[in-house]
Amino acid sequence: MAGNRDVILADFQACTDIDDVGEAILHLEGTNWDLLAAINNVMPQNTQQLPSELNRDVEMTEEIKHVPPRIASTETASLPHTRNSCSADNVEILPGTSNSRNIGKMLAGSSRLKDQLRILTFHVHYQNDTYHIDIPDTSTVGDLKLQIFNDVNVSPCQQELHGWRKEPKGDTNTLKSLELPKENELFMSPVSDIGDSSSQVMKLSERLANNYILEIRDEANNVTYKLNFLGTTTILEVKNNIYTLNDIPPRNQMWKGWPPTVKNDSITLAQSGISIPEHKLSVDRMPKKETKKEVVDLVDTDSSVEEQEDGEDFEDAPETFQVDDDIFIDHVQPTKIQHLIPDNVEDEVVGTMHFIEEYKKRYGSVHPNFFTGTFEDAIAESCSKPPRERKLLAVYLHHDNSILANVFCTQLLGFETVLQLLSANFVVWGWDCTYESNKQRFLTSIQQALGPSAAMTARNIEVDIMPVLMIIMRSRSNTDIFTIVFGNVGVNELLTNVIEAVDVFQEQRQNDIEFDDERQAREKVKEEQDQAYQESLAADRAKEEAKQLLEKIEKQKKEKAENERLAEQARKEAHRLAVESSLPPEPPQDAEGVLKVKIRLPSGQFLEHRFKSDAALQTILNFLIVKGYPTEDYKVISSWPRRDLTTVDTNQTLSELKFCPQETLIVEER
């Protein structure tokens, strides 16, 4: 068994060009040492087909005979077998995939094909035109150039043809010796266009600066796109752009129209040789492979007669040997593994705890420091912090149905530099999307936290490119997905993406810190201004309150004084009325003993009144009280001798006071 594995390992390395023995063994162990299955997993399976990989570049004929299967040797018993029949008229065209080409070469190398004349068709592209030339394969390259000369009027010596499947050594080579398919695409440029190296650089630089219009027919959705690209755009970038339009991942896209010189997706449009300024292409979805396995026997056509005889012997001896039926089993029940998160988990916190525990069991203790909590908590811990405390959020999405998971977890997430970067700059949150219920829970969480656009991005992640590392970054007040690192990358590409995210994050965080410092400074100034304003307002308010209090007191005083004045006035008026009622009437002028008193008031006016000589002085004072000149406010002065009558005994009569028949008195304010 060890010898068989050594042979399988050597064959696998020869077919896949994988020099790392450990990596090769890893692929073989994943398929239980099934050579073809391991090769199918490693080598591209009809994905991103370029024109050089289309069916027409491989044309093999196989003579098929219906013969009984022969007994396989011990070393090859695990390989599938086919029952072939041989017929000159029955020709089978095998698909042009990488595996079918390998098998086709094995069959074609041992087949006995009849020499026959083949007509080859060449589609020669020159100056945005295509010329179709039919020529026998017995003709030489020079003959082909002569026919091209007849069509495009460019002499054979000036013709430079590109796109050969096998580059001819000279014009004398026959087309048959180049092993060409029936349909061939060639691109021609005159030798004068090639020139020296400096002109080549100038020509390439001009093509890189050009704009290319690609008219792409989407056969899957029956839509035509007309897109503009720079010459520096790679073919992979074109495929990714189409992916955003038709939801067909690049690995599942089947293209037609690329020049044969295009060998991989890293070639730019300027280097691809497509037409300028416009080129037509078509894209379709790659048909799904049949999962049903067939028992195939690779029959060597050189020994067809011998195999017929072996077949007859085989029919006569059906019980001479026993074949282990296990080598024909299509599906082997895999060992049931414990997923990182159980189905229908109701609590994200419990789910993350289960995720971390199972991750350690499966991939070991060397892993990122996963955050325990909900997705919203992870965002709060990383992106919602102040700028100085803020970190990136790395969301690791796992899927057990992806063959990339083991390598990604052990070799990429376990790489020391990656772990250091994640520990220093990230909060890492993990989730397992193997179960649909858990995937929907994550989509709900990310939609609630980041919006429908981020949820749509996460929903469109294909299983075959998982696991992924989704890097989420906060810029100012917006939190969104910065980039997604898919599982089909190497350590260097992962490091490049992580370092780029960290660089952008550090720059943005510094800007946010400066912006936050400026905002805090503005807020501090505003707070100080508000505080000063409030203090000034309080002082003004206190001053106003004091002023109002003084005004109130003054008003109260005035009101009190006014009330007192009014009361005094009322008292005086009442006293005046009382005095007026008691005042005797003025005696007649011709009555005996009548004195005429003339009184000068403070206003300069005069009052005249007659009084009896026996009347008391109080009568004159009462008269003045009635006229509004009470004695407490006014003095009554006699002219001669000058004296204040209010200070003398008011009960004395006028005669006793020696009043003249015509007396003059003066009223003065006290």
Coordinates of C-alpha atoms in Angstrom, one line a residue, residues 287-601:
P287 CA -22.7 24.1 -16.8
K288 CA -22.8 22.1 -13.7
K289 CA -20.7 18.9 -13.7
E290 CA -22.3 15.6 -13.5
T291 CA -21.6 14.1 -10.1
K292 CA -22.3 10.6 -11.3
K293 CA -19.1 8.6 -11.7
E294 CA -18.6 6.1 -14.5
V295 CA -16.5 3.1 -14.5
V296 CA -13.9 3.8 -17.2
D297 CA -11.3 1.6 -18.8
L298 CA -8.5 3.4 -20.7
V299 CA -8.1 1.1 -23.6
D300 CA -4.9 1.3 -25.7
T301 CA -5.9 1.2 -29.4
D302 CA -2.6 -0.3 -30.3
S303 CA -3.6 -3.5 -28.6
S304 CA -7.2 -3.5 -29.7
V305 CA -7.0 -7.0 -31.2
E306 CA -5.3 -8.3 -28.1
E307 CA -7.9 -6.7 -25.9
Q308 CA -10.6 -8.4 -27.9
E309 CA -9.0 -11.7 -27.2
D310 CA -8.6 -10.8 -23.5
G311 CA -12.3 -9.8 -23.5
E312 CA -13.3 -13.3 -24.8
D313 CA -11.1 -14.9 -22.1
F314 CA -12.7 -12.6 -19.6
E315 CA -16.2 -13.7 -20.6
D316 CA -15.2 -17.4 -20.2
A317 CA -13.8 -16.8 -16.7
P318 CA -16.3 -14.7 -14.8
E319 CA -15.5 -16.3 -11.5
T320 CA -11.7 -16.7 -11.7
F321 CA -11.2 -13.6 -9.6
Q322 CA -13.0 -11.3 -7.2
V323 CA -13.1 -7.6 -7.5
D324 CA -13.4 -5.4 -4.5
D325 CA -16.7 -3.7 -4.9
D326 CA -15.5 -0.8 -2.8
I327 CA -13.5 0.7 -5.7
F328 CA -16.8 1.3 -7.5
I329 CA -18.6 3.1 -4.7
D330 CA -19.7 6.5 -5.8
H331 CA -20.3 8.1 -2.4
V332 CA -18.6 7.2 0.9
Q333 CA -20.4 8.4 4.0
P334 CA -18.0 10.9 5.5
T335 CA -17.3 11.0 9.2
K336 CA -19.7 13.2 10.9
I337 CA -18.0 16.3 12.3
Q338 CA -19.2 18.7 15.0
H339 CA -19.9 22.1 13.4
L340 CA -18.5 25.1 15.0
I341 CA -22.0 26.4 15.9
P342 CA -25.0 24.1 16.3
D343 CA -28.1 24.4 14.2
N344 CA -30.8 27.0 15.2
V345 CA -28.8 28.7 17.9
E346 CA -31.0 31.2 19.6
D347 CA -28.4 33.3 21.5
E348 CA -25.4 34.8 19.6
V349 CA -23.4 34.9 22.8
V350 CA -23.9 31.1 23.3
G351 CA -23.1 30.6 19.6
T352 CA -19.8 32.5 19.8
M353 CA -18.8 30.5 22.9
H354 CA -19.5 27.3 21.1
F355 CA -17.6 28.6 18.1
I356 CA -14.5 29.3 20.1
E357 CA -14.6 25.9 21.9
E358 CA -15.0 23.9 18.7
Y359 CA -12.5 26.0 16.8
K360 CA -9.9 25.1 19.5
K361 CA -10.7 21.4 19.3
R362 CA -10.5 21.3 15.6
Y363 CA -7.6 23.7 14.7
G364 CA -5.6 23.9 17.9
S365 CA -4.8 26.6 20.4
V366 CA -3.0 28.9 17.8
H367 CA -5.8 31.1 16.7
P368 CA -7.0 34.7 16.9
N369 CA -8.5 35.9 20.1
F370 CA -12.2 35.6 19.2
F371 CA -14.6 38.0 20.8
T372 CA -17.4 36.5 22.9
G373 CA -20.7 38.3 22.5
T374 CA -23.2 39.4 19.9
F375 CA -22.3 41.0 16.6
E376 CA -23.7 44.3 17.9
D377 CA -21.4 44.0 21.0
A378 CA -18.4 43.4 18.7
I379 CA -19.2 46.6 16.8
A380 CA -19.6 48.5 20.1
E381 CA -16.3 47.1 21.3
S382 CA -14.3 48.0 18.2
C383 CA -15.9 50.6 15.9
S384 CA -18.1 52.6 18.4
K385 CA -15.3 53.5 20.8
P386 CA -13.8 57.0 20.9
P387 CA -11.2 57.5 18.1
R388 CA -8.2 56.9 20.4
E389 CA -9.6 53.6 21.6
R390 CA -11.1 52.5 18.3
K391 CA -10.2 49.3 16.5
L392 CA -11.0 47.4 13.3
L393 CA -13.6 44.6 13.4
A394 CA -12.6 41.4 11.6
V395 CA -15.6 39.1 11.1
Y396 CA -14.5 35.5 10.3
L397 CA -17.3 33.6 8.5
H398 CA -16.8 29.9 8.4
H399 CA -18.4 27.2 6.3
D400 CA -17.7 23.5 6.7
N401 CA -18.7 22.7 3.1
S402 CA -15.8 24.6 1.8
I403 CA -12.5 22.7 1.1
L404 CA -10.6 25.9 1.9
A405 CA -11.5 26.0 5.5
N406 CA -8.8 23.8 6.9
V407 CA -5.9 25.5 5.1
F408 CA -7.3 29.0 5.9
C409 CA -7.7 28.3 9.6
T410 CA -4.4 26.4 10.2
Q411 CA -2.0 28.2 7.8
L412 CA -3.4 31.7 7.4
L413 CA -5.2 32.5 10.6
G414 CA -2.5 30.6 12.5
F415 CA 0.4 32.6 10.8
E416 CA 2.3 34.5 13.5
T417 CA 2.4 37.9 11.7
V418 CA -1.3 37.6 10.9
L419 CA -2.0 36.9 14.6
Q420 CA 0.1 39.9 15.7
L421 CA -1.7 42.2 13.3
L422 CA -5.1 41.0 14.4
S423 CA -4.3 41.2 18.1
A424 CA -2.9 44.7 17.9
N425 CA -5.5 46.3 15.6
F426 CA -8.6 44.2 15.5
V427 CA -11.5 42.8 17.4
V428 CA -12.1 39.4 15.9
W429 CA -15.6 38.0 15.9
G430 CA -16.3 34.5 14.4
W431 CA -19.5 32.9 13.1
D432 CA -20.3 29.6 11.4
C433 CA -22.7 29.9 8.4
T434 CA -22.8 26.1 7.7
Y435 CA -26.4 25.9 8.8
E436 CA -28.8 28.1 6.9
S437 CA -30.5 29.1 10.2
N438 CA -27.2 30.5 11.5
K439 CA -26.5 32.2 8.2
Q440 CA -29.9 34.0 8.3
R441 CA -29.3 35.0 11.9
F442 CA -26.0 36.6 10.9
L443 CA -27.6 38.4 7.9
T444 CA -30.3 39.8 10.2
S445 CA -27.6 41.0 12.7
I446 CA -25.5 42.7 10.0
Q447 CA -28.6 44.3 8.4
Q448 CA -29.6 45.8 11.7
A449 CA -26.1 47.0 12.5
L450 CA -24.8 48.1 9.1
G451 CA -27.8 48.3 6.8
P452 CA -29.2 46.4 3.8
S453 CA -26.2 47.1 1.6
A454 CA -23.8 45.3 3.9
A455 CA -26.3 42.4 4.3
M456 CA -26.6 42.0 0.6
T457 CA -22.8 41.9 0.3
A458 CA -22.6 39.2 2.9
R459 CA -25.5 37.2 1.3
N460 CA -23.7 37.1 -2.1
I461 CA -20.6 35.4 -0.7
E462 CA -20.3 32.0 -2.4
V463 CA -19.6 28.8 -0.3
D464 CA -16.7 27.8 -2.6
I465 CA -14.7 30.9 -1.7
M466 CA -15.4 30.7 2.0
P467 CA -14.2 31.1 4.7
V468 CA -13.8 34.8 4.5
L469 CA -12.4 37.6 6.7
M470 CA -14.7 40.6 6.5
I471 CA -13.0 43.7 7.7
I472 CA -15.3 46.4 9.0
M473 CA -14.1 50.0 9.6
R474 CA -15.6 53.1 11.0
S475 CA -15.0 56.4 9.3
R476 CA -16.3 59.5 11.0
S477 CA -19.9 58.6 11.8
N478 CA -20.2 55.8 9.2
T479 CA -19.5 52.1 9.9
D480 CA -19.3 49.8 6.8
I481 CA -17.5 46.9 5.2
F482 CA -14.0 48.0 4.1
T483 CA -12.9 44.8 2.3
I484 CA -13.5 41.1 2.2
V485 CA -10.6 38.6 2.1
F486 CA -11.7 35.4 0.5
G487 CA -10.6 31.9 1.5
N488 CA -8.8 31.2 -1.8
V489 CA -5.9 33.5 -1.1
G490 CA -2.4 32.9 0.3
V491 CA -0.7 34.2 3.3
N492 CA 1.0 37.0 1.4
E493 CA -2.3 38.3 -0.1
L494 CA -4.0 38.0 3.3
L495 CA -1.2 40.0 4.9
T496 CA -1.4 42.6 2.1
N497 CA -5.1 43.1 2.6
V498 CA -4.8 43.2 6.4
I499 CA -1.9 45.7 6.3
E500 CA -3.7 47.9 3.8
A501 CA -6.8 47.9 6.0
V502 CA -4.6 48.8 9.0
D503 CA -2.8 51.6 7.1
V504 CA -6.1 53.1 5.9
F505 CA -7.6 52.7 9.4
Q506 CA -4.6 54.4 11.1
E507 CA -4.8 57.3 8.8
Q508 CA -8.5 57.6 9.1
R509 CA -8.3 57.2 12.9
Q510 CA -5.7 60.0 13.1
N511 CA -8.0 62.2 11.1
D512 CA -10.8 61.3 13.4
I513 CA -8.6 62.0 16.5
E514 CA -7.7 65.4 15.1
F515 CA -11.4 66.1 14.2
D516 CA -12.4 64.9 17.7
D517 CA -9.8 67.1 19.4
E518 CA -11.0 70.1 17.4
R519 CA -14.6 69.2 18.3
Q520 CA -13.7 68.9 22.0
A521 CA -11.8 72.2 21.8
R522 CA -14.8 73.9 20.2
E523 CA -17.1 72.3 22.8
K524 CA -14.8 73.5 25.6
V525 CA -14.7 77.0 24.3
K526 CA -18.5 76.9 23.9
E527 CA -18.9 75.6 27.4
E528 CA -16.7 78.3 28.7
Q529 CA -18.6 80.9 26.7
D530 CA -21.9 79.4 28.0
Q531 CA -20.6 79.4 31.5
A532 CA -19.5 83.1 31.2
Y533 CA -22.8 83.9 29.7
Q534 CA -24.7 82.2 32.4
E535 CA -22.6 84.0 35.0
S536 CA -23.2 87.3 33.3
L537 CA -26.8 86.5 33.0
A538 CA -27.0 85.6 36.6
A539 CA -25.3 88.9 37.6
D540 CA -27.6 90.8 35.4
R541 CA -30.5 88.9 36.8
A542 CA -29.4 89.7 40.3
K543 CA -28.9 93.3 39.5
E544 CA -32.3 93.4 37.9
E545 CA -33.9 91.7 40.8
A546 CA -32.2 94.2 43.2
K547 CA -33.4 97.1 41.0
Q548 CA -36.8 95.7 40.9
L549 CA -36.7 95.3 44.7
L550 CA -35.7 98.9 45.2
E551 CA -38.3 100.0 42.8
K552 CA -40.8 97.9 44.6
I553 CA -39.7 99.4 48.0
E554 CA -39.8 102.9 46.5
K555 CA -43.2 102.3 45.0
Q556 CA -44.4 101.0 48.4
K557 CA -43.0 104.1 50.0
K558 CA -44.7 106.3 47.5
E559 CA -47.9 104.4 47.9
K560 CA -47.6 104.7 51.6
A561 CA -46.8 108.4 51.4
E562 CA -49.6 108.9 49.0
N563 CA -52.0 107.0 51.2
E564 CA -50.8 109.1 54.1
R565 CA -51.2 112.2 52.1
L566 CA -54.6 111.2 51.0
A567 CA -55.5 110.3 54.6
E568 CA -54.2 113.6 55.8
Q569 CA -56.0 115.4 53.0
A570 CA -59.2 113.6 54.0
R571 CA -58.6 114.4 57.6
K572 CA -58.0 118.1 56.7
E573 CA -61.0 118.1 54.5
A574 CA -63.1 116.7 57.2
H575 CA -61.7 119.2 59.7
R576 CA -62.3 122.0 57.2
L577 CA -65.8 121.0 56.7
A578 CA -66.3 120.8 60.4
V579 CA -64.8 124.2 60.9
E580 CA -66.8 125.6 58.0
S581 CA -70.0 124.4 59.7
S582 CA -69.0 126.1 62.9
L583 CA -67.9 129.4 61.2
P584 CA -70.3 132.3 62.0
P585 CA -71.7 134.1 59.0
E586 CA -70.0 137.3 57.8
P587 CA -71.6 140.3 59.4
P588 CA -73.1 143.1 57.3
Q589 CA -70.8 145.9 56.4
D590 CA -72.9 148.5 58.2
A591 CA -73.2 146.6 61.4
E592 CA -71.7 148.0 64.6
G593 CA -68.2 146.8 65.6
V594 CA -67.3 145.2 62.2
L595 CA -63.7 144.9 61.2
K596 CA -62.7 144.5 57.6
V597 CA -59.7 142.1 57.4
K598 CA -57.6 141.9 54.2
I599 CA -55.5 138.7 53.9
R600 CA -52.6 138.4 51.4
L601 CA -52.1 134.8 50.4

